[in-house]
Amino acid sequence: MIIEAAVAAILALGATEWRNGGDYVHHFSVDGSPFVSTVTRRLGAVNGVLYDANGHPRDLDGAAPHAPQCASVEPPAALPADPVTAAARRRTVAPERAVIDVMELYTFAAENGAGGRAQIEVKIAAAVDLLNATLQQSQVNNVSFRLVYVGRIDREETLSQMQFLTWLSNDAGVARLREEHGADLVGLWTEADAEIAWAPRSFARSTGFHVICRRYPLSLQLFSHEVAHNLGAQHNVEQTGPVANDPYPFARGIRTANWMTVMSYPPAGEWREVLPVFSNPELSHDGVALGVAGQADNARMIRLAGPVVAEYYPSAD
């Protein structure tokens, strides 16, 4: 299937979702564009990404360009793990939508850098909405994300990104908030540079954490990238190399001379445009497959892990 067909499927579901207080997310497609544009309103502020007729993105907040440098980390071996169950595999074949609840926290520095509460919170909400659009464009139809809590946390930015990830994963106050809101995944938005997440090969509540810098453009899909690490998605093989005894060798991104999928990296010193798509060999863009069966199929990984992660804290509804 070409990517335009996946876009049409999104738009057929309805363009605007209205939320409390006049907030909304609006999906639409510019004439001729291969990708869906996403605009989110929260607390009176607006953010999102527009894709023009050629598929090139524009960030509504004018965020400055950034060369990504993600650190995906294998969780400590001592963490208890949940296997990918037969039930999860059945849901991948015959999908029923698994809703993954996310809690996103931000520092005072990030709030101040964004220009206030409304600006940082609309960017976070827009990142979740963009992730959901990207999943549907990738034909991941059995998983969606729901923002169940967003708020500031009293944490000075005095740590490295690895220290931030470790702190977030072990702080008692964060754990209480997570329990209160039933959040399957937890993120922290900082003002300082940060792109890091646990990237498990087996799944447990303790692996559901990520950290991201609020200054990075939404169009780079770095929030989607870090969250997908929490679901086992990995970088392209050129960036990380093969992994011995990997239970999910297909969970890789893909790149060409012109573009790369969400989980991919360009060669050192070069750049590729980021497509708002997870690698999927069943899709194509400009006549080129967006994945390789058995080798580069992060959409398959997310379909498989999504129902497991969504059960970290089962939703009442």
Short mmCIF file of C-alpha atoms in Angstrom, two decimals:
data_model
loop_
_atom_site.label_atom_id
_atom_site.label_comp_id
_atom_site.label_asym_id
_atom_site.label_seq_id
_atom_site.Cartn_x
_atom_site.Cartn_y
_atom_site.Cartn_z
CA MET A 1 0.00 0.00 0.00
CA ILE A 2 1.32 3.47 -0.78
CA ILE A 3 1.44 5.90 2.12
CA GLU A 4 -1.30 8.11 0.58
CA ALA A 5 -3.85 5.32 1.15
CA ALA A 6 -2.97 5.21 4.85
CA VAL A 7 -3.45 9.00 5.01
CA ALA A 8 -6.91 8.69 3.47
CA ALA A 9 -7.82 6.14 6.14
CA ILE A 10 -6.97 8.66 8.89
CA LEU A 11 -8.99 11.45 7.34
CA ALA A 12 -11.97 9.14 6.88
CA LEU A 13 -12.15 8.74 10.67
CA GLY A 14 -13.02 12.43 11.12
CA ALA A 15 -10.85 15.52 10.95
CA THR A 16 -11.40 17.12 14.37
CA GLU A 17 -11.57 15.70 17.89
CA TRP A 18 -13.02 18.22 20.34
CA ARG A 19 -11.83 18.21 23.93
CA ASN A 20 -12.67 20.04 27.15
CA GLY A 21 -12.68 23.84 27.16
CA GLY A 22 -12.64 24.21 23.39
CA ASP A 23 -9.37 22.33 23.01
CA TYR A 24 -9.00 20.04 20.01
CA VAL A 25 -6.77 18.09 17.68
CA HIS A 26 -7.33 18.65 13.97
CA HIS A 27 -5.95 16.35 11.26
CA PHE A 28 -6.02 17.42 7.63
CA SER A 29 -4.07 16.99 4.43
CA VAL A 30 -2.76 19.78 2.20
CA ASP A 31 -3.66 19.13 -1.43
CA GLY A 32 -1.10 16.75 -2.90
CA SER A 33 0.68 16.08 0.39
CA PRO A 34 1.58 12.45 1.14
CA PHE A 35 1.28 13.08 4.90
CA VAL A 36 -1.32 14.21 7.41
CA SER A 37 -0.87 17.57 9.15
CA THR A 38 -1.71 17.74 12.86
CA VAL A 39 -2.75 20.86 14.79
CA THR A 40 -3.46 20.75 18.54
CA ARG A 41 -5.04 23.38 20.79
CA ARG A 42 -4.63 23.26 24.58
CA LEU A 43 -5.13 26.02 27.17
CA GLY A 44 -5.68 28.50 24.35
CA ALA A 45 -2.30 27.79 22.72
CA VAL A 46 -1.77 26.00 19.40
CA ASN A 47 1.06 23.79 18.14
CA GLY A 48 1.60 21.06 15.58
CA VAL A 49 3.21 20.19 12.27
CA LEU A 50 2.05 21.07 8.75
CA TYR A 51 3.17 18.98 5.75
CA ASP A 52 3.14 20.80 2.42
CA ALA A 53 2.31 19.38 -1.01
CA ASN A 54 5.83 17.96 -1.30
CA GLY A 55 5.67 16.31 2.11
CA HIS A 56 8.05 18.79 3.77
CA PRO A 57 7.19 19.69 7.39
CA ARG A 58 6.80 23.06 9.10
CA ASP A 59 6.65 23.37 12.88
CA LEU A 60 4.01 25.83 14.05
CA ASP A 61 6.15 26.98 16.99
CA GLY A 62 9.15 27.68 14.75
CA ALA A 63 11.44 25.39 16.76
CA ALA A 64 15.06 25.57 15.63
CA PRO A 65 16.60 22.67 13.67
CA HIS A 66 18.37 19.99 15.68
CA ALA A 67 20.65 17.08 14.80
CA PRO A 68 19.27 14.13 16.82
CA GLN A 69 21.49 12.03 19.06
CA CYS A 70 19.30 9.53 20.86
CA ALA A 71 20.61 7.22 23.57
CA SER A 72 18.49 4.09 23.75
CA VAL A 73 19.39 2.07 26.83
CA GLU A 74 18.85 -1.60 27.60
CA PRO A 75 17.18 -1.70 31.04
CA PRO A 76 19.09 -3.30 33.93
CA ALA A 77 18.90 -7.09 33.73
CA ALA A 78 17.50 -7.33 37.25
CA LEU A 79 14.19 -5.74 36.24
CA PRO A 80 11.22 -8.16 36.25
CA ALA A 81 9.89 -8.78 32.76
CA ASP A 82 6.57 -9.67 31.19
CA PRO A 83 6.73 -11.93 28.13
CA VAL A 84 4.97 -10.99 24.92
CA THR A 85 2.04 -13.31 25.41
CA ALA A 86 0.13 -15.42 22.94
CA ALA A 87 -2.88 -13.16 23.60
CA ALA A 88 -0.84 -10.14 22.55
CA ARG A 89 0.20 -11.93 19.35
CA ARG A 90 -3.46 -12.75 18.62
CA ARG A 91 -4.41 -9.10 19.06
CA THR A 92 -1.68 -8.18 16.58
CA VAL A 93 -3.28 -10.41 13.96
CA ALA A 94 -6.87 -9.46 14.80
CA PRO A 95 -6.44 -6.00 16.33
CA GLU A 96 -8.54 -4.55 19.08
CA ARG A 97 -7.33 -1.08 19.95
CA ALA A 98 -4.91 -1.09 22.90
CA VAL A 99 -4.78 2.33 24.57
CA ILE A 100 -1.46 3.20 26.19
CA ASP A 101 -1.84 5.88 28.86
CA VAL A 102 1.06 8.32 29.11
CA MET A 103 2.00 10.78 31.84
CA GLU A 104 4.32 13.58 30.76
CA LEU A 105 6.09 15.79 33.30
CA TYR A 106 8.16 18.92 32.67
CA THR A 107 10.69 20.96 34.59
CA PHE A 108 10.34 24.63 35.52
CA ALA A 109 13.20 25.38 33.11
CA ALA A 110 11.27 23.72 30.27
CA GLU A 111 8.11 25.64 31.15
CA ASN A 112 10.02 28.91 31.30
CA GLY A 113 11.86 28.19 28.06
CA ALA A 114 8.59 27.44 26.27
CA GLY A 115 7.07 30.74 27.41
CA GLY A 116 4.66 29.43 30.02
CA ARG A 117 2.41 26.57 31.03
CA ALA A 118 0.14 26.75 27.98
CA GLN A 119 3.06 26.66 25.56
CA ILE A 120 4.81 23.66 27.11
CA GLU A 121 1.60 21.71 27.63
CA VAL A 122 0.30 22.26 24.11
CA LYS A 123 3.63 21.05 22.73
CA ILE A 124 3.37 17.88 24.80
CA ALA A 125 -0.24 17.31 23.76
CA ALA A 126 0.67 17.94 20.12
CA ALA A 127 3.53 15.43 20.39
CA VAL A 128 1.07 12.73 21.56
CA ASP A 129 -1.39 13.64 18.78
CA LEU A 130 1.43 13.54 16.22
CA LEU A 131 2.48 10.12 17.50
CA ASN A 132 -1.06 8.80 17.01
CA ALA A 133 -1.19 10.18 13.45
CA THR A 134 2.20 8.60 12.75
CA LEU A 135 1.00 5.23 14.02
CA GLN A 136 -2.00 5.29 11.70
CA GLN A 137 0.10 6.41 8.74
CA SER A 138 2.32 3.42 9.55
CA GLN A 139 -0.67 1.04 9.55
CA VAL A 140 -0.35 0.41 13.27
CA ASN A 141 -4.08 0.21 13.86
CA ASN A 142 -4.21 -1.72 17.13
CA VAL A 143 -2.37 0.81 19.33
CA SER A 144 -3.05 4.42 20.32
CA PHE A 145 -1.76 6.75 23.04
CA ARG A 146 -3.75 8.83 25.51
CA LEU A 147 -2.34 11.70 27.56
CA VAL A 148 -3.77 11.09 31.05
CA TYR A 149 -1.69 13.64 32.94
CA VAL A 150 0.67 16.50 32.16
CA GLY A 151 2.22 18.75 34.79
CA ARG A 152 5.30 20.41 36.20
CA ILE A 153 7.56 18.55 38.60
CA ASP A 154 9.92 20.12 41.12
CA ARG A 155 13.24 18.99 39.68
CA GLU A 156 16.24 21.17 38.96
CA GLU A 157 18.12 20.41 35.75
CA THR A 158 21.40 19.43 37.35
CA LEU A 159 21.65 15.87 36.00
CA SER A 160 22.92 14.22 32.83
CA GLN A 161 20.29 12.62 30.60
CA MET A 162 21.17 9.15 31.89
CA GLN A 163 20.87 10.41 35.46
CA PHE A 164 17.52 11.98 34.60
CA LEU A 165 16.24 8.68 33.19
CA THR A 166 17.39 6.80 36.28
CA TRP A 167 15.88 9.40 38.62
CA LEU A 168 12.56 9.39 36.73
CA SER A 169 12.41 5.59 36.91
CA ASN A 170 13.03 5.46 40.67
CA ASP A 171 11.65 8.64 42.25
CA ALA A 172 8.93 7.96 44.84
CA GLY A 173 6.97 11.11 43.96
CA VAL A 174 6.88 10.19 40.27
CA ALA A 175 5.80 6.66 41.22
CA ARG A 176 2.89 8.03 43.26
CA LEU A 177 1.73 10.20 40.36
CA ARG A 178 2.02 7.25 38.00
CA GLU A 179 -0.11 5.07 40.28
CA GLU A 180 -2.67 7.84 40.75
CA HIS A 181 -3.14 8.33 37.01
CA GLY A 182 -2.59 4.74 35.91
CA ALA A 183 0.09 5.75 33.42
CA ASP A 184 1.63 2.91 31.42
CA LEU A 185 4.50 5.16 30.29
CA VAL A 186 6.10 8.19 31.94
CA GLY A 187 8.09 10.97 30.29
CA LEU A 188 10.06 14.01 31.39
CA TRP A 189 10.52 17.16 29.26
CA THR A 190 13.63 19.21 29.97
CA GLU A 191 15.16 22.43 28.67
CA ALA A 192 18.62 20.87 28.54
CA ASP A 193 19.53 18.49 25.71
CA ALA A 194 18.04 15.04 26.31
CA GLU A 195 16.94 12.17 24.04
CA ILE A 196 16.96 8.94 26.02
CA ALA A 197 14.66 6.02 26.82
CA TRP A 198 14.70 2.47 28.07
CA ALA A 199 14.59 0.17 25.05
CA PRO A 200 13.58 -3.22 26.45
CA ARG A 201 13.72 -6.61 24.74
CA SER A 202 11.35 -7.89 27.44
CA PHE A 203 8.69 -5.70 28.98
CA ALA A 204 7.95 -4.52 32.52
CA ARG A 205 6.47 -1.43 34.15
CA SER A 206 9.96 -0.40 35.21
CA THR A 207 11.04 -0.03 31.54
CA GLY A 208 8.35 2.51 30.63
CA PHE A 209 10.31 5.77 30.96
CA HIS A 210 11.74 8.35 28.53
CA VAL A 211 13.27 11.85 28.64
CA ILE A 212 13.11 14.47 25.86
CA CYS A 213 14.16 18.10 25.43
CA ARG A 214 11.26 20.49 24.76
CA ARG A 215 13.38 22.64 22.39
CA TYR A 216 13.47 19.99 19.65
CA PRO A 217 11.12 20.40 16.67
CA LEU A 218 8.04 18.18 16.69
CA SER A 219 8.62 17.45 13.00
CA LEU A 220 11.73 15.44 13.88
CA GLN A 221 9.40 12.96 15.61
CA LEU A 222 11.81 12.64 18.53
CA PHE A 223 9.03 12.18 21.09
CA SER A 224 7.54 9.43 18.91
CA HIS A 225 11.06 7.99 18.62
CA GLU A 226 11.68 7.84 22.38
CA VAL A 227 8.22 6.46 23.18
CA ALA A 228 8.63 3.76 20.51
CA HIS A 229 11.88 2.71 22.23
CA ASN A 230 9.73 1.92 25.30
CA LEU A 231 7.84 -0.50 23.00
CA GLY A 232 11.00 -2.21 21.78
CA ALA A 233 11.48 -0.32 18.50
CA GLN A 234 15.13 0.14 17.54
CA HIS A 235 17.33 2.28 15.32
CA ASN A 236 18.36 1.30 11.79
CA VAL A 237 20.97 -1.45 11.71
CA GLU A 238 23.63 0.86 10.20
CA GLN A 239 23.45 3.02 13.33
CA THR A 240 23.58 0.34 16.02
CA GLY A 241 24.78 -2.82 14.31
CA PRO A 242 23.32 -6.32 14.72
CA VAL A 243 22.39 -7.61 18.18
CA ALA A 244 23.26 -11.18 19.11
CA ASN A 245 20.27 -13.37 20.05
CA ASP A 246 17.85 -10.48 19.49
CA PRO A 247 14.29 -11.81 19.96
CA TYR A 248 13.02 -9.05 17.63
CA PRO A 249 15.59 -8.71 14.82
CA PHE A 250 12.97 -7.04 12.60
CA ALA A 251 12.49 -4.08 14.98
CA ARG A 252 14.67 -1.69 12.99
CA GLY A 253 14.25 1.57 11.12
CA ILE A 254 15.26 2.12 7.51
CA ARG A 255 16.90 4.94 5.57
CA THR A 256 17.64 5.78 1.94
CA ALA A 257 19.79 8.43 0.30
CA ASN A 258 16.92 10.93 0.69
CA TRP A 259 14.83 10.05 3.76
CA MET A 260 14.61 7.96 6.91
CA THR A 261 11.79 6.54 9.03
CA VAL A 262 11.10 7.66 12.61
CA MET A 263 13.58 5.34 14.35
CA SER A 264 16.45 5.87 11.91
CA TYR A 265 19.66 7.88 11.85
CA PRO A 266 21.62 9.26 8.88
CA PRO A 267 25.30 8.54 8.24
CA ALA A 268 27.69 10.61 10.35
CA GLY A 269 27.88 14.19 9.13
CA GLU A 270 24.89 13.83 6.80
CA TRP A 271 21.16 14.45 7.05
CA ARG A 272 17.95 12.81 5.85
CA GLU A 273 14.41 14.12 6.04
CA VAL A 274 12.39 12.30 8.70
CA LEU A 275 9.19 10.78 7.34
CA PRO A 276 6.29 10.60 9.84
CA VAL A 277 6.20 6.82 9.48
CA PHE A 278 7.58 3.82 11.35
CA SER A 279 9.33 1.31 9.09
CA ASN A 280 6.83 -1.02 7.43
CA PRO A 281 7.63 -3.17 4.37
CA GLU A 282 3.96 -3.10 3.34
CA LEU A 283 4.13 0.67 2.68
CA SER A 284 6.08 2.64 0.09
CA HIS A 285 7.08 6.26 -0.49
CA ASP A 286 8.20 7.63 -3.86
CA GLY A 287 8.16 4.07 -5.15
CA VAL A 288 10.51 2.78 -2.44
CA ALA A 289 9.49 0.32 0.27
CA LEU A 290 9.41 1.79 3.78
CA GLY A 291 10.82 -1.37 5.31
CA VAL A 292 12.25 -4.83 4.73
CA ALA A 293 10.32 -7.93 5.80
CA GLY A 294 12.05 -9.61 8.73
CA GLN A 295 14.70 -6.87 8.93
CA ALA A 296 13.18 -3.39 9.17
CA ASP A 297 9.60 -3.42 10.47
CA ASN A 298 9.13 -1.28 13.57
CA ALA A 299 5.40 -1.13 12.85
CA ARG A 300 5.28 -4.87 13.53
CA MET A 301 7.22 -4.39 16.80
CA ILE A 302 4.80 -1.72 18.02
CA ARG A 303 1.77 -3.82 17.07
CA LEU A 304 3.25 -6.70 19.05
CA ALA A 305 4.37 -4.81 22.16
CA GLY A 306 1.54 -2.28 22.34
CA PRO A 307 -1.05 -4.58 23.96
CA VAL A 308 1.53 -5.70 26.53
CA VAL A 309 2.55 -2.16 27.48
CA ALA A 310 -1.11 -1.08 27.66
CA GLU A 311 -1.60 -3.65 30.42
CA TYR A 312 1.06 -2.18 32.74
CA TYR A 313 -1.83 -0.29 34.33
CA PRO A 314 -5.10 -1.65 32.92
CA SER A 315 -7.57 1.17 32.15
CA ALA A 316 -10.96 1.20 33.84
CA ASP A 317 -12.59 1.83 30.44
#
